[in-house]
Short mmCIF file of C-alpha atoms in Angstrom, two decimals:
data_model
loop_
_atom_site.label_atom_id
_atom_site.label_comp_id
_atom_site.label_asym_id
_atom_site.label_seq_id
_atom_site.Cartn_x
_atom_site.Cartn_y
_atom_site.Cartn_z
CA MET X 1 -6.25 -6.68 13.76
CA ARG X 2 -3.83 -10.52 8.71
CA GLY X 3 -5.86 -7.74 9.48
CA THR X 4 -7.53 -7.04 10.59
CA LEU X 5 -5.87 -8.36 11.58
CA ARG X 6 -4.17 -10.40 8.86
CA ALA X 7 -3.34 -13.59 10.75
CA LEU X 8 -5.78 -12.62 13.53
CA ALA X 9 -8.69 -11.85 11.20
CA THR X 10 -8.12 -15.09 9.24
CA ALA X 11 -7.91 -17.20 12.32
CA VAL X 12 -11.11 -15.97 13.66
CA GLY X 13 -13.06 -16.02 10.45
CA LEU X 14 -13.04 -12.24 9.62
CA LEU X 15 -11.12 -10.06 7.29
CA SER X 16 -8.60 -12.50 5.92
CA ILE X 17 -5.97 -10.87 3.78
CA GLY X 18 -6.94 -12.78 0.73
CA LEU X 19 -8.52 -16.06 -0.36
CA ALA X 20 -7.14 -16.93 -3.80
CA ALA X 21 -8.75 -15.27 -6.69
CA THR X 22 -10.90 -17.39 -9.12
CA ALA X 23 -9.41 -18.63 -12.23
CA CYS X 24 -11.94 -16.59 -14.29
CA SER X 25 -10.68 -13.86 -16.53
CA PRO X 26 -12.05 -10.35 -15.91
CA SER X 27 -14.92 -9.23 -18.14
CA SER X 28 -14.09 -7.04 -21.05
CA PRO X 29 -14.77 -3.32 -20.71
CA ASP X 30 -18.19 -2.33 -21.80
CA SER X 31 -20.97 0.11 -20.98
CA THR X 32 -21.66 -1.70 -17.68
CA GLY X 33 -18.28 -3.48 -16.86
CA GLY X 34 -15.59 -0.97 -17.76
CA SER X 35 -14.61 2.46 -16.50
CA GLY X 36 -17.80 4.49 -16.89
CA GLY X 37 -16.95 8.12 -16.32
CA ALA X 38 -18.04 10.26 -13.43
CA ASP X 39 -21.37 8.28 -12.88
CA ARG X 40 -19.61 5.08 -12.21
CA ILE X 41 -16.41 4.10 -10.37
CA VAL X 42 -14.95 0.83 -11.13
CA VAL X 43 -12.75 -0.98 -8.61
CA GLY X 44 -10.43 -3.74 -9.18
CA THR X 45 -10.06 -6.57 -6.78
CA THR X 46 -8.49 -10.08 -6.90
CA ALA X 47 -11.13 -12.13 -5.21
CA ASP X 48 -14.66 -12.86 -5.39
CA VAL X 49 -17.21 -12.19 -2.44
CA VAL X 50 -17.36 -15.44 -0.43
CA ASN X 51 -19.77 -14.19 2.20
CA TYR X 52 -22.43 -11.60 1.79
CA ASN X 53 -23.43 -11.93 5.42
CA PRO X 54 -21.17 -9.10 6.86
CA LEU X 55 -21.00 -10.83 10.21
CA VAL X 56 -19.14 -13.80 8.90
CA GLY X 57 -17.29 -12.32 5.89
CA ASN X 58 -13.72 -13.76 5.42
CA SER X 59 -12.09 -12.06 2.51
CA ARG X 60 -11.02 -8.42 1.80
CA THR X 61 -13.63 -8.27 -1.02
CA ASP X 62 -16.26 -9.46 1.44
CA THR X 63 -15.47 -6.51 3.60
CA TRP X 64 -15.19 -3.94 0.81
CA VAL X 65 -18.57 -4.88 -0.60
CA THR X 66 -20.62 -5.38 2.54
CA ASN X 67 -19.04 -2.23 4.27
CA LEU X 68 -20.82 -0.33 1.47
CA MET X 69 -24.14 -1.68 2.78
CA TYR X 70 -24.07 -2.22 6.56
CA PRO X 71 -22.99 0.62 8.74
CA ARG X 72 -20.81 0.39 11.86
CA LEU X 73 -21.24 2.45 15.02
CA MET X 74 -17.84 4.03 14.55
CA GLY X 75 -15.37 5.02 11.88
CA MET X 76 -11.64 5.54 12.25
CA GLY X 77 -9.21 8.35 11.72
CA LEU X 78 -5.60 8.15 10.36
CA ASP X 79 -4.36 7.79 14.00
CA GLY X 80 -6.57 4.92 14.79
CA VAL X 81 -8.86 7.03 16.94
CA ARG X 82 -12.63 6.21 16.72
CA THR X 83 -14.73 8.71 14.96
CA PRO X 84 -18.72 8.98 14.80
CA TYR X 85 -20.41 6.93 12.12
CA LEU X 86 -23.91 5.45 12.91
CA ALA X 87 -23.18 6.44 16.60
CA THR X 88 -22.84 10.16 17.51
CA LYS X 89 -21.50 9.48 21.03
CA TRP X 90 -20.48 6.74 23.48
CA GLU X 91 -19.80 6.55 27.05
CA TYR X 92 -19.37 4.17 30.01
CA ALA X 93 -21.08 4.45 33.44
CA PRO X 94 -18.72 5.53 36.18
CA ASP X 95 -18.62 2.01 37.61
CA GLY X 96 -17.68 0.70 34.17
CA ARG X 97 -20.50 -2.08 34.34
CA SER X 98 -22.52 -0.49 31.71
CA ALA X 99 -22.16 1.61 28.50
CA LYS X 100 -24.46 3.63 26.14
CA VAL X 101 -24.24 4.64 22.60
CA THR X 102 -26.51 7.35 21.09
CA LEU X 103 -27.37 6.81 17.45
CA ARG X 104 -28.06 9.09 14.50
CA ASP X 105 -31.70 9.28 13.63
CA ASP X 106 -31.38 9.75 9.82
CA PHE X 107 -30.20 6.29 8.65
CA THR X 108 -32.85 4.26 6.87
CA TRP X 109 -32.68 0.81 5.37
CA THR X 110 -33.41 0.57 1.61
CA ASP X 111 -36.82 -1.09 2.25
CA GLY X 112 -38.06 1.99 4.10
CA LYS X 113 -37.63 0.98 7.62
CA LYS X 114 -35.44 3.23 10.08
CA VAL X 115 -32.25 2.08 11.62
CA THR X 116 -32.77 2.10 15.26
CA ALA X 117 -31.49 0.79 18.49
CA ASP X 118 -33.35 -2.43 17.96
CA ASP X 119 -31.06 -3.34 15.03
CA VAL X 120 -27.80 -2.77 17.20
CA VAL X 121 -29.27 -4.90 20.13
CA PHE X 122 -30.22 -7.66 17.64
CA THR X 123 -26.86 -7.66 15.99
CA ILE X 124 -24.77 -7.83 19.21
CA GLU X 125 -27.00 -10.42 20.89
CA ALA X 126 -26.84 -12.59 17.75
CA VAL X 127 -23.11 -12.35 17.70
CA ALA X 128 -22.69 -13.14 21.37
CA LYS X 129 -25.18 -15.90 21.43
CA GLU X 130 -23.73 -17.66 18.30
CA LYS X 131 -20.20 -16.57 18.80
CA ILE X 132 -19.85 -15.22 15.30
CA GLY X 133 -16.53 -13.86 14.12
CA VAL X 134 -13.91 -11.72 15.65
CA VAL X 135 -16.33 -9.62 17.53
CA ALA X 136 -17.49 -12.46 19.80
CA GLY X 137 -13.87 -12.75 20.93
CA LEU X 138 -13.60 -9.17 21.63
CA ILE X 139 -16.45 -8.65 23.86
CA PRO X 140 -16.00 -11.25 26.85
CA ALA X 141 -17.51 -8.81 29.31
CA PHE X 142 -20.87 -8.36 27.37
CA GLN X 143 -24.02 -9.68 29.11
CA LYS X 144 -26.91 -7.95 27.41
CA ALA X 145 -28.10 -5.00 25.41
CA THR X 146 -31.20 -2.87 25.81
CA ALA X 147 -32.92 -0.48 23.33
CA VAL X 148 -33.56 2.46 25.86
CA SER X 149 -35.00 4.46 22.97
CA PRO X 150 -34.96 4.38 19.18
CA THR X 151 -31.65 6.12 19.29
CA GLU X 152 -30.11 4.81 22.46
CA VAL X 153 -28.50 1.42 23.32
CA GLU X 154 -27.40 0.44 26.83
CA PHE X 155 -24.95 -2.37 27.29
CA THR X 156 -24.73 -4.48 30.40
CA LEU X 157 -21.12 -5.74 31.26
CA SER X 158 -20.01 -8.39 33.71
CA GLN X 159 -17.07 -6.24 34.78
CA PRO X 160 -15.32 -3.01 33.69
CA ASP X 161 -13.78 -3.32 30.28
CA GLY X 162 -12.40 -0.10 28.50
CA THR X 163 -12.10 -1.82 25.30
CA PHE X 164 -15.73 -2.79 24.81
CA LEU X 165 -17.11 0.38 23.09
CA GLU X 166 -14.23 0.66 20.61
CA ASN X 167 -14.25 -3.05 19.76
CA VAL X 168 -18.01 -3.16 19.11
CA GLY X 169 -17.94 0.29 17.52
CA PHE X 170 -15.37 -0.51 14.94
CA TRP X 171 -15.63 -4.33 14.32
CA MET X 172 -19.37 -4.87 14.40
CA PRO X 173 -21.32 -4.25 11.19
CA VAL X 174 -25.15 -3.46 12.16
CA VAL X 175 -27.60 -5.64 10.19
CA PRO X 176 -31.30 -5.16 9.91
CA ALA X 177 -33.23 -7.00 12.64
CA HIS X 178 -36.37 -7.23 10.60
CA VAL X 179 -34.43 -9.20 7.93
CA PHE X 180 -31.74 -11.20 9.74
CA GLY X 181 -34.29 -11.93 12.56
CA LYS X 182 -36.34 -14.18 10.32
CA VAL X 183 -33.51 -16.59 9.28
CA GLY X 184 -32.97 -18.87 12.21
CA LYS X 185 -29.15 -18.99 12.89
CA VAL X 186 -27.68 -15.74 11.90
CA ALA X 187 -24.21 -17.15 11.32
CA GLU X 188 -25.67 -19.62 8.71
CA PHE X 189 -27.58 -16.88 6.76
CA ALA X 190 -26.22 -16.63 3.21
CA ASN X 191 -27.62 -13.24 2.60
CA ASP X 192 -27.03 -13.81 -1.05
CA ALA X 193 -29.98 -12.01 -2.64
CA ASP X 194 -32.56 -9.22 -2.15
CA TRP X 195 -30.04 -7.13 -0.27
CA VAL X 196 -31.39 -4.40 2.28
CA SER X 197 -28.74 -1.72 2.69
CA ALA X 198 -28.35 1.35 5.02
CA GLY X 199 -24.93 2.29 3.50
CA PRO X 200 -24.21 4.54 0.63
CA TYR X 201 -24.65 1.65 -1.99
CA GLN X 202 -26.82 -1.49 -2.33
CA LEU X 203 -25.66 -4.59 -4.09
CA THR X 204 -27.91 -5.35 -7.18
CA THR X 205 -25.89 -7.52 -9.60
CA VAL X 206 -23.53 -10.38 -9.09
CA GLU X 207 -21.50 -12.10 -11.90
CA ARG X 208 -19.13 -14.41 -10.02
CA GLY X 209 -15.65 -14.23 -11.28
CA GLN X 210 -16.43 -11.08 -13.20
CA ARG X 211 -18.20 -8.25 -11.46
CA TYR X 212 -20.40 -6.92 -8.57
CA VAL X 213 -22.53 -3.82 -9.22
CA LEU X 214 -23.83 -1.69 -6.36
CA LYS X 215 -26.34 1.32 -6.89
CA LYS X 216 -26.20 4.41 -4.85
CA VAL X 217 -28.58 5.02 -1.88
CA ALA X 218 -29.87 8.51 -2.47
CA ASP X 219 -30.42 9.55 1.22
CA TYR X 220 -27.20 8.28 2.62
CA PRO X 221 -26.75 10.91 5.34
CA LEU X 222 -23.05 11.07 5.82
CA VAL X 223 -22.49 12.72 2.40
CA ASP X 224 -24.35 16.06 1.56
CA GLY X 225 -26.75 15.25 -1.16
CA GLY X 226 -26.02 11.52 -1.09
CA PRO X 227 -23.31 9.53 -2.95
CA LYS X 228 -21.70 11.58 -5.69
CA THR X 229 -21.51 8.55 -8.00
CA ALA X 230 -24.50 6.41 -9.22
CA GLU X 231 -22.61 3.11 -9.22
CA VAL X 232 -19.72 1.35 -7.81
CA VAL X 233 -18.55 -1.75 -9.68
CA PHE X 234 -16.06 -4.19 -8.38
CA ARG X 235 -14.35 -6.25 -11.24
CA VAL X 236 -12.43 -9.37 -10.47
CA PHE X 237 -8.90 -9.80 -11.85
CA PRO X 238 -6.56 -12.86 -11.58
CA ASP X 239 -3.73 -10.73 -9.90
CA VAL X 240 -2.61 -7.24 -8.94
CA ASN X 241 -0.41 -6.94 -12.09
CA THR X 242 -3.45 -7.51 -14.43
CA GLU X 243 -5.20 -4.80 -12.24
CA ALA X 244 -2.35 -2.33 -12.84
CA LEU X 245 -2.60 -2.95 -16.70
CA ALA X 246 -6.31 -2.37 -16.51
CA LEU X 247 -5.84 0.82 -14.56
CA ARG X 248 -3.29 2.21 -17.13
CA ASN X 249 -5.58 1.26 -19.93
CA GLY X 250 -8.56 3.13 -18.35
CA GLU X 251 -10.68 -0.11 -17.83
CA ILE X 252 -10.86 0.59 -14.11
CA ASP X 253 -10.62 3.69 -11.85
CA LEU X 254 -9.11 2.27 -8.73
CA ILE X 255 -7.19 -0.80 -7.40
CA ALA X 256 -8.70 -1.75 -4.11
CA ASN X 257 -5.55 -4.04 -3.21
CA ALA X 258 -2.43 -2.50 -1.82
CA LEU X 259 0.41 -2.41 -4.40
CA PRO X 260 3.49 -4.51 -3.90
CA PRO X 261 6.40 -1.95 -3.48
CA ALA X 262 8.13 -2.97 -6.75
CA LEU X 263 4.77 -2.51 -8.63
CA ALA X 264 4.10 0.82 -6.98
CA LYS X 265 7.50 2.09 -8.14
CA THR X 266 6.56 1.27 -11.78
CA LEU X 267 3.53 3.48 -11.57
CA GLU X 268 5.06 6.54 -9.81
CA ASN X 269 5.72 8.55 -13.06
CA ASP X 270 2.42 7.79 -14.77
CA ASP X 271 0.70 11.27 -14.93
CA LYS X 272 -2.60 9.50 -15.61
CA LEU X 273 -2.46 7.91 -12.19
CA LYS X 274 -2.43 9.07 -8.54
CA LEU X 275 -0.65 7.10 -5.82
CA VAL X 276 -2.03 7.30 -2.24
CA LYS X 277 0.02 6.38 0.86
CA VAL X 278 -1.97 4.69 3.67
CA PRO X 279 -0.49 3.76 7.08
CA SER X 280 -0.84 0.10 8.29
CA LEU X 281 -2.61 -0.62 11.66
CA GLY X 282 -0.67 -3.89 12.04
CA TRP X 283 2.97 -4.96 11.77
CA ALA X 284 5.15 -7.62 10.18
CA HIS X 285 6.87 -9.94 12.63
CA MET X 286 8.41 -13.16 13.65
CA GLN X 287 7.27 -15.25 16.58
CA TYR X 288 9.42 -17.90 18.24
CA ASN X 289 7.55 -20.98 19.58
CA LEU X 290 8.30 -21.02 23.30
CA ALA X 291 6.66 -24.38 23.54
CA ARG X 292 9.81 -25.90 21.68
CA LYS X 293 13.30 -26.16 23.04
CA PRO X 294 15.64 -24.30 22.70
CA LEU X 295 13.35 -21.44 22.00
CA ASP X 296 12.02 -21.42 25.66
CA LYS X 297 15.54 -19.88 26.55
CA LEU X 298 15.52 -16.18 26.57
CA GLU X 299 19.16 -16.08 25.31
CA VAL X 300 18.25 -17.93 22.27
CA ARG X 301 15.41 -15.64 21.30
CA GLN X 302 17.69 -12.61 22.09
CA ALA X 303 20.33 -14.10 19.69
CA LEU X 304 17.71 -14.56 17.00
CA ALA X 305 16.54 -10.85 17.41
CA ALA X 306 20.24 -9.80 17.31
CA ALA X 307 20.79 -11.85 14.03
CA VAL X 308 18.10 -9.88 12.05
CA ASP X 309 19.22 -6.93 9.87
CA TYR X 310 16.03 -4.77 10.31
CA GLU X 311 17.14 -1.79 8.24
CA ALA X 312 18.14 -4.15 5.18
CA ILE X 313 14.53 -5.75 5.41
CA ARG X 314 12.84 -2.34 5.22
CA ARG X 315 15.17 -1.04 2.46
CA VAL X 316 15.54 -4.17 0.24
CA ALA X 317 12.32 -6.25 0.80
CA LEU X 318 9.91 -3.28 1.23
CA GLN X 319 11.90 -0.89 -0.93
CA GLY X 320 11.62 1.79 1.76
CA SER X 321 7.83 1.44 2.11
CA ALA X 322 7.96 0.77 5.85
CA VAL X 323 9.02 2.21 9.14
CA SER X 324 10.45 0.89 12.25
CA SER X 325 8.32 0.01 15.14
CA ASN X 326 11.26 0.16 17.55
CA SER X 327 10.70 -3.56 18.23
CA SER X 328 7.48 -2.69 20.06
CA VAL X 329 3.90 -3.85 19.58
CA LEU X 330 2.90 -0.21 20.12
CA THR X 331 3.37 1.06 16.50
CA PRO X 332 4.14 4.52 15.14
CA THR X 333 0.64 4.57 13.57
CA LEU X 334 -0.93 4.65 17.01
CA LYS X 335 0.85 7.65 18.31
CA GLN X 336 -1.37 8.01 21.40
CA TRP X 337 -0.07 4.57 22.67
CA GLN X 338 3.64 4.83 21.71
CA ASP X 339 6.38 4.45 24.28
CA PRO X 340 9.06 6.92 23.33
CA SER X 341 11.51 5.00 25.30
CA ALA X 342 11.20 1.88 23.15
CA LYS X 343 14.34 0.89 21.09
CA GLU X 344 14.74 -1.44 18.03
CA TYR X 345 16.76 -4.60 18.54
CA THR X 346 20.36 -4.01 17.27
CA HIS X 347 21.59 -6.14 14.35
CA ASP X 348 24.74 -7.57 15.87
CA PRO X 349 25.78 -11.15 14.78
CA ALA X 350 28.67 -11.02 17.30
CA ARG X 351 26.47 -10.47 20.14
CA ALA X 352 24.07 -13.17 18.87
CA LYS X 353 27.20 -15.62 18.96
CA SER X 354 28.09 -14.54 22.40
CA LEU X 355 24.55 -15.14 23.83
CA LEU X 356 24.59 -18.48 22.36
CA THR X 357 27.98 -19.43 23.54
CA GLY X 358 26.82 -18.24 27.07
CA ALA X 359 23.74 -20.55 26.77
CA GLY X 360 25.92 -23.59 26.21
CA PHE X 361 25.89 -23.83 22.40
CA THR X 362 29.13 -24.96 20.64
CA ASP X 363 30.30 -25.43 17.07
CA GLY X 364 31.76 -28.82 17.34
CA ASN X 365 32.65 -29.58 13.71
CA GLY X 366 33.75 -25.96 12.92
CA ASP X 367 31.34 -25.36 10.10
CA GLY X 368 30.30 -22.13 11.31
CA LEU X 369 26.93 -23.12 12.63
CA PHE X 370 26.08 -23.99 16.34
CA ASP X 371 25.31 -27.60 17.00
CA GLY X 372 21.60 -28.39 17.65
CA LEU X 373 20.37 -25.08 16.51
CA SER X 374 18.51 -25.77 13.27
CA LEU X 375 15.11 -24.08 13.16
CA ARG X 376 12.20 -24.13 10.79
CA MET X 377 10.46 -21.07 9.71
CA ILE X 378 7.16 -21.07 8.06
CA TYR X 379 5.64 -18.37 5.90
CA ASP X 380 3.00 -17.71 3.22
CA GLN X 381 4.83 -18.27 -0.04
CA ALA X 382 2.08 -16.00 -1.88
CA ASP X 383 3.02 -12.94 0.21
CA PRO X 384 5.71 -11.20 -1.98
CA ASN X 385 7.16 -9.08 0.89
CA ILE X 386 7.58 -11.86 3.46
CA ALA X 387 8.88 -14.30 0.76
CA LYS X 388 11.72 -11.70 0.19
CA TRP X 389 12.48 -10.87 3.81
CA ALA X 390 12.49 -14.57 4.86
CA GLN X 391 15.54 -15.09 2.79
CA LEU X 392 17.26 -12.09 4.33
CA VAL X 393 16.50 -13.47 7.81
CA ARG X 394 17.85 -16.87 6.96
CA ASP X 395 21.07 -15.31 5.48
CA SER X 396 21.70 -12.90 8.34
CA ALA X 397 21.16 -15.72 10.84
CA LYS X 398 23.75 -17.87 9.18
CA GLU X 399 26.37 -15.10 9.89
CA ALA X 400 25.34 -15.50 13.57
CA GLY X 401 25.82 -19.17 13.39
CA ILE X 402 22.08 -20.12 13.36
CA GLU X 403 20.65 -22.35 10.63
CA ILE X 404 17.04 -21.38 9.67
CA LYS X 405 15.34 -23.65 7.15
CA LEU X 406 12.62 -21.73 5.21
CA GLU X 407 9.32 -23.48 4.55
CA GLY X 408 7.21 -21.35 2.19
CA LEU X 409 3.76 -22.84 2.31
CA GLU X 410 0.43 -22.64 0.37
CA ARG X 411 -1.74 -20.25 2.25
CA ASN X 412 -4.29 -22.68 3.65
CA THR X 413 -1.37 -25.13 4.82
CA TYR X 414 0.41 -22.13 6.52
CA LEU X 415 -2.77 -20.98 8.27
CA ALA X 416 -3.33 -24.60 9.62
CA LYS X 417 0.23 -24.88 10.80
CA THR X 418 0.05 -21.43 12.38
CA LYS X 419 -3.08 -22.38 14.13
CA GLU X 420 -1.71 -25.77 15.44
CA ARG X 421 1.63 -24.01 16.52
CA ASP X 422 3.41 -26.51 14.20
CA PHE X 423 6.70 -24.38 13.64
CA ASP X 424 9.73 -23.14 15.35
CA ILE X 425 9.44 -19.68 13.95
CA TYR X 426 6.29 -18.14 12.41
CA ALA X 427 6.80 -15.29 9.89
CA GLY X 428 3.74 -13.28 9.20
CA SER X 429 1.90 -10.01 9.64
CA TRP X 430 -1.21 -8.66 11.50
CA ALA X 431 -3.44 -6.48 9.28
CA ILE X 432 -5.31 -4.61 11.98
CA MET X 433 -4.12 -4.29 15.62
CA GLU X 434 -5.77 -1.03 16.45
CA ASN X 435 -6.75 -1.34 20.17
CA PRO X 436 -3.64 -2.48 22.07
CA PRO X 437 -5.40 -3.60 25.36
CA ALA X 438 -7.74 -5.78 23.37
CA ASN X 439 -5.25 -7.10 20.74
CA LEU X 440 -2.59 -7.87 23.36
CA THR X 441 -5.31 -10.02 25.19
CA LEU X 442 -5.75 -12.24 22.12
CA ALA X 443 -2.09 -12.29 21.08
CA PHE X 444 -0.16 -12.59 24.38
CA LYS X 445 -2.20 -13.70 27.32
CA CYS X 446 -1.91 -17.31 28.44
CA GLU X 447 -4.24 -19.35 26.22
CA GLY X 448 -4.76 -16.23 24.00
CA PHE X 449 -6.59 -17.26 20.81
CA ILE X 450 -3.79 -16.13 18.57
CA ASN X 451 -0.91 -16.41 21.13
CA TYR X 452 1.12 -18.15 18.42
CA ALA X 453 4.31 -17.87 20.47
CA ASN X 454 2.74 -19.79 23.37
CA ALA X 455 3.75 -17.10 25.79
CA CYS X 456 2.43 -17.39 29.19
CA ASP X 457 3.71 -14.72 31.75
CA PRO X 458 1.61 -13.99 34.83
CA GLN X 459 3.01 -10.40 35.06
CA LEU X 460 2.20 -9.75 31.44
CA ASP X 461 -1.41 -11.04 31.91
CA LYS X 462 -1.81 -8.75 35.00
CA LEU X 463 -0.74 -5.75 33.21
CA ILE X 464 -3.00 -6.40 30.16
CA ASP X 465 -6.10 -7.11 32.44
CA GLU X 466 -5.28 -3.95 34.51
CA SER X 467 -5.22 -1.87 31.15
CA ARG X 468 -8.50 -3.25 30.13
CA SER X 469 -10.06 -2.37 33.57
CA HIS X 470 -9.59 1.26 32.90
CA LEU X 471 -12.21 3.10 30.97
CA ASP X 472 -10.20 5.66 29.15
CA GLN X 473 -7.22 5.50 26.94
CA PRO X 474 -4.93 7.73 29.03
CA SER X 475 -5.49 5.52 32.06
CA GLN X 476 -4.82 2.30 30.00
CA LYS X 477 -1.57 3.67 28.58
CA THR X 478 0.75 3.06 31.59
CA SER X 479 -0.11 -0.57 31.97
CA ILE X 480 -0.17 -1.43 28.37
CA GLN X 481 3.34 0.27 27.77
CA ALA X 482 4.64 -1.88 30.62
CA ALA X 483 3.14 -4.95 28.96
CA ALA X 484 4.68 -4.01 25.60
CA LYS X 485 8.04 -3.66 27.29
CA ILE X 486 7.76 -7.14 28.72
CA ILE X 487 6.92 -8.50 25.18
CA SER X 488 9.98 -6.75 23.78
CA ASP X 489 12.45 -7.60 26.57
CA GLN X 490 11.36 -11.26 26.54
CA VAL X 491 11.19 -11.38 22.67
CA TYR X 492 7.67 -12.82 22.68
CA ASP X 493 7.29 -10.96 19.37
CA ASN X 494 10.01 -9.61 17.06
CA VAL X 495 8.30 -6.84 15.18
CA LEU X 496 10.18 -6.03 12.02
CA TYR X 497 8.35 -3.02 10.61
CA VAL X 498 5.11 -1.20 9.93
CA GLU X 499 4.21 -1.13 6.33
CA GLU X 500 3.12 2.14 4.52
CA PHE X 501 0.71 0.84 1.83
CA THR X 502 0.47 2.31 -1.71
CA PHE X 503 -2.90 2.56 -3.50
CA ALA X 504 -3.52 3.76 -7.09
CA HIS X 505 -6.44 5.32 -8.80
CA SER X 506 -6.99 7.26 -11.95
CA ALA X 507 -5.99 10.93 -11.77
CA LYS X 508 -9.57 11.67 -13.00
CA TRP X 509 -10.88 10.89 -9.61
CA SER X 510 -10.47 12.98 -6.35
CA ASN X 511 -12.00 13.72 -3.09
CA PHE X 512 -11.26 10.30 -1.51
CA LEU X 513 -11.24 10.05 2.31
CA VAL X 514 -8.05 8.18 3.60
CA GLN X 515 -8.41 5.80 6.45
CA PRO X 516 -5.62 3.55 7.77
CA SER X 517 -5.11 -0.21 6.88
CA GLU X 518 -5.49 -2.07 3.56
CA LEU X 519 -9.17 -2.84 4.55
CA LEU X 520 -10.23 0.71 4.84
CA SER X 521 -7.76 2.89 2.78
CA ILE X 522 -9.60 4.70 0.06
CA VAL X 523 -12.38 2.10 -0.45
CA ASN X 524 -14.08 2.80 2.72
CA PRO X 525 -17.83 3.80 2.47
CA GLN X 526 -17.43 7.42 3.05
CA SER X 527 -14.52 7.59 0.61
CA LEU X 528 -16.37 5.93 -2.26
CA ALA X 529 -19.53 7.90 -1.52
CA GLN X 530 -17.84 11.41 -1.66
CA ALA X 531 -15.32 10.71 -4.52
CA THR X 532 -15.93 12.68 -7.56
CA GLY X 533 -14.64 12.13 -11.17
CA ASP X 534 -14.10 14.48 -14.17
#
């Protein structure tokens, strides 16, 4: 859930879309650092690992590397539906106050100990007790976990919560209890040496600013015969353009970062490369600060929505690598949740002017702009897509008589102002919003942790809570679609598009497993474990 959840994940300390890369230059290709043929796949990244503890990781590279070592209970299909990983099945009790997962019995930590229910119990209890990362915010109903057997875990819940199993299953890496249980506070454990893995690879070598080397785990059970490649090497580059040059030169085999649309266009006709399209699990959007006048007026938010040229944003800023979400927080990636009746806001400057006139605004000096309607929009100046469409929004708003002053900020400043709600308009994107009942709880309920719009609507809260109380997706759907309609009608969120990410790899490599989002894409554990090279 900028990612996952992009802004969400950053705000809660997990899965941030990117800390700045180090100033170090990448290492030169050699027998251990460059592309190494079929026995080694070399992956480009633009950031070092910040946290080796998977429960507190806060960069994309953190996630890519630690995902290769620490299994999750569930994976995810291209449609956002959970798939078995460490867990083979999961279910709620009829009353919804408990839940159970059944684990595979063939996962083993690299120090020889079996992965068991005790590891799952230890992990979730540490997360809940120490309030670690995004998972802690997604499991409010959790009370305790019990290892019923080595392969069965029972969770006791304070109330029915149909989002619990999917949240735990996807978001929580499982760590070895016999290692993390000896360190005191789990959240403060650096885990920066002597790694114990139960994934397809084990980290063995770290050269900060240069490379991270992981060796295969021969008995990884999710790929027949174990990982196909002996090593995965992450090499650190200063930016994605340098990564692209290294890929073309054969120094690396794969770029982990999603390519900016303009760069992807330049690689399309290179027969030495393959481009892979991956759907986003999030969306790009603008939120209007309801705690500030005149944005507390529905007519003003409706006018702002009517002032945006959505198709131009997708065509010009994204160069066609995005689709409409029909102004809904239920995106086309998650087809099982979509509301077919949802319609995109219409770009209509004349209607915007009419709405503002009806709300009492005037243009006293005849300069074409409504008096007292100058709004400040903040955005991350390092995000090339948003930096482009922010200008389009400003220009189309001016046609509707609205002045928007752009404020491109350094990322940490941008995040701080977002968290403090210090803006009129927030321009950004979520990386992963894959579970609508849970996501809308955080983003739109009164006092929601990432409720940047400061929305507080009792009817909306009721619908979100009602959806979470159901234990299956079909039962949750009616309430969550009604909630999404309120969000759209009241313009609590102006969803602009859902991006289609592009990733590039050497044509010498094949058999990747594509999963949605920039964080999973083709660098997810099963993908790298089953990939083969010529």
